[in-house]
Short mmCIF file of C-alpha atoms in Angstrom, two decimals:
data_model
loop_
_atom_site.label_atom_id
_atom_site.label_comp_id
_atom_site.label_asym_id
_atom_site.label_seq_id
_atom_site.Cartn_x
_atom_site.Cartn_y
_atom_site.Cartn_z
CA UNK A 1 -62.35 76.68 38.40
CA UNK A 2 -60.82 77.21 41.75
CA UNK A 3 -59.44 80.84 41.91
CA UNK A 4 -55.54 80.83 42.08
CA UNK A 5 -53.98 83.07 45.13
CA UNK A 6 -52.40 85.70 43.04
CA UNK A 7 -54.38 87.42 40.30
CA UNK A 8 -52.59 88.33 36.70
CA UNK A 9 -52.60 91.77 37.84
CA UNK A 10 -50.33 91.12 40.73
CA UNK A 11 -48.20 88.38 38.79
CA UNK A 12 -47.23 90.88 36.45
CA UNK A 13 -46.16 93.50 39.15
CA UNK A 14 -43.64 90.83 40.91
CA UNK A 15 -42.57 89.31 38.16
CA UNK A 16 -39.09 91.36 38.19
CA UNK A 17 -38.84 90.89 42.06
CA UNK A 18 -39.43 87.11 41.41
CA UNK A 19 -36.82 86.83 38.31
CA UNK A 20 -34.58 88.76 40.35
CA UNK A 21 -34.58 86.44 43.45
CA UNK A 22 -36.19 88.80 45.96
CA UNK A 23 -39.61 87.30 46.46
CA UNK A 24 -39.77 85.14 50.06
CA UNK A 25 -40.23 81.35 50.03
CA UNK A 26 -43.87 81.64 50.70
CA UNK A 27 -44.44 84.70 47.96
CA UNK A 28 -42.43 82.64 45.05
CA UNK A 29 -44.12 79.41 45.56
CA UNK A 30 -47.94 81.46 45.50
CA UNK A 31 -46.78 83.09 42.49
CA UNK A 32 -44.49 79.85 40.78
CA UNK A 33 -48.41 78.28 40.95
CA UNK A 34 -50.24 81.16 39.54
CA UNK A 35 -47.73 80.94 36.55
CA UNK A 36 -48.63 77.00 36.60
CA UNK A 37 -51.87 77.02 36.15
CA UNK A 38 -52.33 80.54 34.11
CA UNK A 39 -51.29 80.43 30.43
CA UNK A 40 -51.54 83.83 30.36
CA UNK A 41 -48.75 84.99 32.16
CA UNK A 42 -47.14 82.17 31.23
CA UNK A 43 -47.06 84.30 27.38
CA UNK A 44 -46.37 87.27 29.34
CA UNK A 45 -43.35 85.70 30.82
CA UNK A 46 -41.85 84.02 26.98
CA UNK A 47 -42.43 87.53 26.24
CA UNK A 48 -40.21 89.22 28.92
CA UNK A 49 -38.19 86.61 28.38
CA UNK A 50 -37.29 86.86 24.93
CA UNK A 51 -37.39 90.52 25.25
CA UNK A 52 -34.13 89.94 27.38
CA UNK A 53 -32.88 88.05 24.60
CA UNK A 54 -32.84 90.52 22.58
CA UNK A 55 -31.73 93.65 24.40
CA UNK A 56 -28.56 91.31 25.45
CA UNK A 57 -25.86 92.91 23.91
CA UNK A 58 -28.28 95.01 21.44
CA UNK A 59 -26.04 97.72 21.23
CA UNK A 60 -22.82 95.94 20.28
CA UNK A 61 -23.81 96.43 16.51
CA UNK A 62 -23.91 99.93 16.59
CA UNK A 63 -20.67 101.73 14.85
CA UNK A 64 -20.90 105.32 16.65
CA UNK A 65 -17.62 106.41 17.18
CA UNK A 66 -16.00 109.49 18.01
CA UNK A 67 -15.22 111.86 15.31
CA UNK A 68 -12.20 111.65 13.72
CA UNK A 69 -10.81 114.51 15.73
CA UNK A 70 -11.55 113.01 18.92
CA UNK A 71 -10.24 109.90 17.84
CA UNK A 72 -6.71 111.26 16.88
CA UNK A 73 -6.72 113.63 20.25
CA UNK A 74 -7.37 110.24 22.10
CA UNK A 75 -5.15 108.14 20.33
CA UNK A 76 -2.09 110.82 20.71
CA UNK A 77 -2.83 111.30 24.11
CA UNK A 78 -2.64 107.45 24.80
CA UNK A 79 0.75 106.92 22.53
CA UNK A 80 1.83 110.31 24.81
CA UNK A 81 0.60 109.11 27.89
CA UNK A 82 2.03 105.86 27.45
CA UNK A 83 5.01 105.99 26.10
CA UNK A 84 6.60 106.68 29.54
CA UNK B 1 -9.89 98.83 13.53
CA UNK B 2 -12.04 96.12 15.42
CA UNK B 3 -13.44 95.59 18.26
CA UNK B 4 -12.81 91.63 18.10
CA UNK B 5 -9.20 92.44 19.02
CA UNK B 6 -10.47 92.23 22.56
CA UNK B 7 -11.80 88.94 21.92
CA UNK B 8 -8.66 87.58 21.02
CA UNK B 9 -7.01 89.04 23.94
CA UNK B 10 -9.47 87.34 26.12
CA UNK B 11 -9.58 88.76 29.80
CA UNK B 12 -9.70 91.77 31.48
CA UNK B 13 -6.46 91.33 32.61
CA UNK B 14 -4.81 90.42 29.39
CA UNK B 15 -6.73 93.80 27.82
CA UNK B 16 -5.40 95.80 31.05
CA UNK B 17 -1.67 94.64 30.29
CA UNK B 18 -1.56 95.75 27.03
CA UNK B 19 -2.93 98.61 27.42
CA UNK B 20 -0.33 99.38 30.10
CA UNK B 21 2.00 98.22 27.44
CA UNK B 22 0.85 101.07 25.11
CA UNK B 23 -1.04 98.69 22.79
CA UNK B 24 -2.71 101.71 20.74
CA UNK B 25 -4.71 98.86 19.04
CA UNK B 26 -6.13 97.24 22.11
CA UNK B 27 -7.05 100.77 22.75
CA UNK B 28 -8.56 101.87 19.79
CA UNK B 29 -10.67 98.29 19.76
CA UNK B 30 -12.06 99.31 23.50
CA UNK B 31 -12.97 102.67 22.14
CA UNK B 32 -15.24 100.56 19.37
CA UNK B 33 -16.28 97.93 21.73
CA UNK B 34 -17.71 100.84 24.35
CA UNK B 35 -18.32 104.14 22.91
CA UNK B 36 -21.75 103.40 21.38
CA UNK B 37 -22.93 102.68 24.81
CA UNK B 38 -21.22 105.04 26.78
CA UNK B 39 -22.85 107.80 24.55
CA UNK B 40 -26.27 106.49 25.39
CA UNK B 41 -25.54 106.33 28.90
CA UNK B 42 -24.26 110.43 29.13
CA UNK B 43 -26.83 110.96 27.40
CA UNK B 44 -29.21 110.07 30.49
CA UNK B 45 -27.06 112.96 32.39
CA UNK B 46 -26.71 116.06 30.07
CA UNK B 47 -28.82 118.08 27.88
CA UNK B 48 -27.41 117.70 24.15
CA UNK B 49 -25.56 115.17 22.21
CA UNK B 50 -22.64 117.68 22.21
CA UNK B 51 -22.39 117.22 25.78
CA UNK B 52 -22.59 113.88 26.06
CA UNK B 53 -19.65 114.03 23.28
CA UNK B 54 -17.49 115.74 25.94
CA UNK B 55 -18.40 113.61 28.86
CA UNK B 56 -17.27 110.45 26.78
CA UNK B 57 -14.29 111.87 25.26
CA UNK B 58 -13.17 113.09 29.05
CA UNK B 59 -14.36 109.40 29.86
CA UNK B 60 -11.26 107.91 27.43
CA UNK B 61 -8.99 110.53 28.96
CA UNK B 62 -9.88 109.98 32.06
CA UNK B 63 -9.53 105.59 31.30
CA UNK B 64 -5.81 106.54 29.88
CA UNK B 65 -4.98 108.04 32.68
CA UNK B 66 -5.94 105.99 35.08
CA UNK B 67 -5.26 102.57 33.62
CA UNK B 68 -2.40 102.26 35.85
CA UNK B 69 -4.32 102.05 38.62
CA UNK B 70 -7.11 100.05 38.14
CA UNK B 71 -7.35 97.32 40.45
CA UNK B 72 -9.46 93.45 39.00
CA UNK B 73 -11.98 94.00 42.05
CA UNK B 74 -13.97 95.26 39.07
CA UNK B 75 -14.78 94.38 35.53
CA UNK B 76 -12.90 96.85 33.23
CA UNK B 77 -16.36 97.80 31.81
CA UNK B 78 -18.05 98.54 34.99
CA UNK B 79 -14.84 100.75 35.65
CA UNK B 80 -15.23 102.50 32.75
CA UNK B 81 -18.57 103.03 33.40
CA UNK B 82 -18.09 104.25 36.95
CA UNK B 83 -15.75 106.96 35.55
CA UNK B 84 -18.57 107.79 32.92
CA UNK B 85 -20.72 108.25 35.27
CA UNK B 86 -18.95 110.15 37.47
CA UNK B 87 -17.87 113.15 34.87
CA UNK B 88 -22.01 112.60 33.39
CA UNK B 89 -22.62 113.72 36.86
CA UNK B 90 -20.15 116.20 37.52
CA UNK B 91 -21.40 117.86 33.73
CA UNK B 92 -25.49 117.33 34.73
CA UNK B 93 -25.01 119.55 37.71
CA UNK B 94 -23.08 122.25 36.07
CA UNK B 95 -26.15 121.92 33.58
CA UNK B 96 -28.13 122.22 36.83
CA UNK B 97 -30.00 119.26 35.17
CA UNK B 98 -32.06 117.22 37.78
CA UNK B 99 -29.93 114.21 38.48
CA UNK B 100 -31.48 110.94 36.87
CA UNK B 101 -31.74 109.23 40.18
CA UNK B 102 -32.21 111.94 42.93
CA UNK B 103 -36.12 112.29 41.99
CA UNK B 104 -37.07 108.54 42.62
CA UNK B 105 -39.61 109.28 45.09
CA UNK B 106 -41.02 111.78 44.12
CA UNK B 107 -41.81 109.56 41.35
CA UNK B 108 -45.43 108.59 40.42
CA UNK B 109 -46.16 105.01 40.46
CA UNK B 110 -46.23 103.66 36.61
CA UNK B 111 -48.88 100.34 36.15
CA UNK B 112 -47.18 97.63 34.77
CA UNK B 113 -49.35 96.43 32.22
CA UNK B 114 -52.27 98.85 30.92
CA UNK B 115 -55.11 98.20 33.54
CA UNK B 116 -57.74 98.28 30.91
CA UNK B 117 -56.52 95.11 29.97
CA UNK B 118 -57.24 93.12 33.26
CA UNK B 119 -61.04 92.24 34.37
CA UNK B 120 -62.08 95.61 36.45
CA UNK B 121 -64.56 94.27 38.98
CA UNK B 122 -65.87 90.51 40.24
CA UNK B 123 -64.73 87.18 41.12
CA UNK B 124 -62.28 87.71 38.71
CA UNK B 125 -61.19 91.44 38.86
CA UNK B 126 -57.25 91.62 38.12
CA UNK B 127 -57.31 88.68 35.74
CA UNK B 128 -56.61 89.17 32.42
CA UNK B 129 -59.27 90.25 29.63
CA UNK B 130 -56.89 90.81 27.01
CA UNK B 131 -54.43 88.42 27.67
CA UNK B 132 -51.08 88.64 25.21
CA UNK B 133 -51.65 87.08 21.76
CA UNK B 134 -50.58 83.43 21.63
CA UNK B 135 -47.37 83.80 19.17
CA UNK B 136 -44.52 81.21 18.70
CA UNK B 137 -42.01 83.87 19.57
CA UNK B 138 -39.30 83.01 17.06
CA UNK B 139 -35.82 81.82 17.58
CA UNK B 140 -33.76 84.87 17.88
CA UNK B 141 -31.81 85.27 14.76
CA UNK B 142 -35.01 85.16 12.95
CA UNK B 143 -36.47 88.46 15.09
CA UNK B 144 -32.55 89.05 14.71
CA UNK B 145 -32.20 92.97 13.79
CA UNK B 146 -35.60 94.35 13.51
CA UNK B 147 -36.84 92.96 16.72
CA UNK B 148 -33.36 94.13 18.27
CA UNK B 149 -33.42 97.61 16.41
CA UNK B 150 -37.42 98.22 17.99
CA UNK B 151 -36.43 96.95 21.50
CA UNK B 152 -33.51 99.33 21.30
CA UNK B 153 -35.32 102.25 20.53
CA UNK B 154 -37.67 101.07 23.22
CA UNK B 155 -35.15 101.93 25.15
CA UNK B 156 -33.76 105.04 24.06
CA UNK B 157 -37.65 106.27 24.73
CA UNK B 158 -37.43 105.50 28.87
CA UNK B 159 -37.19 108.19 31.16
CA UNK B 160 -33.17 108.17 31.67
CA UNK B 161 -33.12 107.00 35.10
CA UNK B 162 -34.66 103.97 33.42
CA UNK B 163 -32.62 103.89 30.78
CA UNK B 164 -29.52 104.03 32.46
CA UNK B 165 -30.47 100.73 34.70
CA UNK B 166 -31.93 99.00 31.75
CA UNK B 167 -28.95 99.14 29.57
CA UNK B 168 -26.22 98.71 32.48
CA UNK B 169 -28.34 95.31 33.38
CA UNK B 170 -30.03 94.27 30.04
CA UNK B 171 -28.11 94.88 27.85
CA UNK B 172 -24.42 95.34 29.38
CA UNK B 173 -24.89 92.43 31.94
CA UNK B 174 -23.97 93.93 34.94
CA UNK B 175 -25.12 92.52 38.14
CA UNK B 176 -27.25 93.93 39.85
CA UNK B 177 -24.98 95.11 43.28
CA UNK B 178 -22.60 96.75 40.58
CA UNK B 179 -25.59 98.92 39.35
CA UNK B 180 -26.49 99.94 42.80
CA UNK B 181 -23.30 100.82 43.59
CA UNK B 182 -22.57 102.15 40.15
CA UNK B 183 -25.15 104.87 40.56
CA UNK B 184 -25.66 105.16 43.75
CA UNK B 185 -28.70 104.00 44.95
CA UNK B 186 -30.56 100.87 46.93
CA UNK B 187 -31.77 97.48 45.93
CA UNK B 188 -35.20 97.93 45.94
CA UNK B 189 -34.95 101.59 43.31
CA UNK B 190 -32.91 99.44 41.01
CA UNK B 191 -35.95 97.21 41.32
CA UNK B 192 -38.39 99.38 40.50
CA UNK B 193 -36.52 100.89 37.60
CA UNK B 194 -35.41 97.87 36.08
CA UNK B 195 -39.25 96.69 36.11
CA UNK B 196 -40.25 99.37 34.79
CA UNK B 197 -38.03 99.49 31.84
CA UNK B 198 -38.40 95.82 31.38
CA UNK B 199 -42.31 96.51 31.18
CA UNK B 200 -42.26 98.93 28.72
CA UNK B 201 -39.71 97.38 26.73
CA UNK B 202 -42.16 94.25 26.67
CA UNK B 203 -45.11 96.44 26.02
CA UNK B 204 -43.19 97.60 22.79
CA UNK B 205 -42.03 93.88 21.64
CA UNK B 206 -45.48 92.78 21.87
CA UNK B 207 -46.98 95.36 19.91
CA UNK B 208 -44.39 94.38 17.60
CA UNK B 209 -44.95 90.56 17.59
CA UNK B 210 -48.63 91.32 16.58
CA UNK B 211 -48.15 93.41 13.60
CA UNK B 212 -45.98 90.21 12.58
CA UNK B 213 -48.76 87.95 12.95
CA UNK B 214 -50.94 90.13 11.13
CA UNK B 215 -48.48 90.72 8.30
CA UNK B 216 -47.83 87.24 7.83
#
């Protein structure tokens, strides 16, 4: 097997800079083969990706609020505020 | 009160007008939508969970006040945010807490991916010798909340410098220019932290996805 350019170790380092659009023409299309030919980092990639899947919007679940006292303070403040 | 009311407003702009209007509900529906987050955010700036109590709550004061002048250049959120983060500041130095992003360089350089899992020496040095397990990673609302709930304490475990650029990204979907200029610092640091975060993150969903296999 012909060795590929860029070794796992360094596909895994640029993979943000790649995702992220800040690799050069020359350093994408060395790295857009490694992933072609690797199906190792091809995993490691579903995995980052669906990683981002999942923190999207993770936190809209979560029912913290401020305690009740807080609440009223900022709700009289805003009926205060905006009355005028 | 719910946080969907926003939905059914629909834009920024429609959400901005009524809460110039006084709209207590549209209010009270951005303070559900946001304060989870916001919390978790102070709390990459200041010491307890008390504090990071205050810094919100001056956060809402400080959005009621200055509703009237908030200009579309932004996205509400990311302006709520910015004032966030400018009274987590303010309250980090009084702690005389490091600031989450003034130590960057000083910083020691993190591997990606555990280097005893890559080939150490010959033709093939850097290549993978324990490549990730081969899982069908499942449609998201079958990892749905457990997946979510591990990824997001993933999170809460970063450094907060991390933290703060993982969740304003990842998880809020702010671009990247508005989390540079958000906190403050260059392109290539929001790089490096956002890799970072994203790395471990992974690490942890991984570890995750194989005591699933095994389970099953």
């Amino acid at each position: 097997m012909l060795q590929p350019e860029v070794r796992c170790v360094e596909f895994v380092d640029e993979v943000t800079v790649w995702m992220e659009g800040g690799l050069t023409d020359d350093q994408r299309l060395l790295l857009e083969e490694h992933l072609s030919i690797c199906p190792h980092c091809t995993r490691y990639l579903d995995q980052l990706r669906a990683t981002l899947a999942l923190l999207h919007d993770a936190d809209k679940g979560l029912s913290e609020s401020p305690s009740p006292s807080a609440r009223d303070e900022l709700m009289a403040v805003f009926r205060e505020m905006r009355r005028d | 009160m719910s946080a969907s009311y926003l939905d059914e407003l629909g834009d920024d702009d429609a959400i901005v007008a009524r809460l110039r209007d006084g709209d207590d509900k549209a209010f009270a529906a951005l303070i559900d939508r946001y304060h989870a987050t916001m919390l978790r955010l102070a709390r990459g700036y200041v010491a307890t969970k008390e504090a990071a109590e205050d810094v919100v709550q001056e956060t809402w004061l400080g959005v009621i006040r200055g509703i009237d002048g908030f200009e579309s250049r932004a996205s509400l959120k990311t302006w709520i945010f910015r004032i966030l983060v400018n009274r987590a500041t303010t309250r980090g130095e009084r702690e005389s807490r490091t600031r989450p992003f003034s130590s960057l360089a000083a910083e020691v350089d993190e591997p990606t991916v555990d280097p005893n899992r890559f080939i150490d020496s010959g033709r093939w040095q850097g290549f993978w010798s324990v490549p990730p397990t081969r899982h069908v990673i499942p449609e998201q609302h079958v990892l749905a909340s457990e997946a979510s709930d591990r990824v997001l304490r993933a999170v809460d475990a970063l450094p907060p410098n991390q933290q703060v650029v993982i969740t304003l990204r990842d998880i809020q979907g702010l671009s990247a220019a508005d989390v540079c200029d958000l906190l403050s610092i260059s392109e290539a640091n929001q790089r490096v932290l956002l890799h970072r975060a994203r790395s471990k993150v992974r690490a942890v969903l991984e570890v995750y996805l194989d005591d699933r296999a095994v389970k099953s």
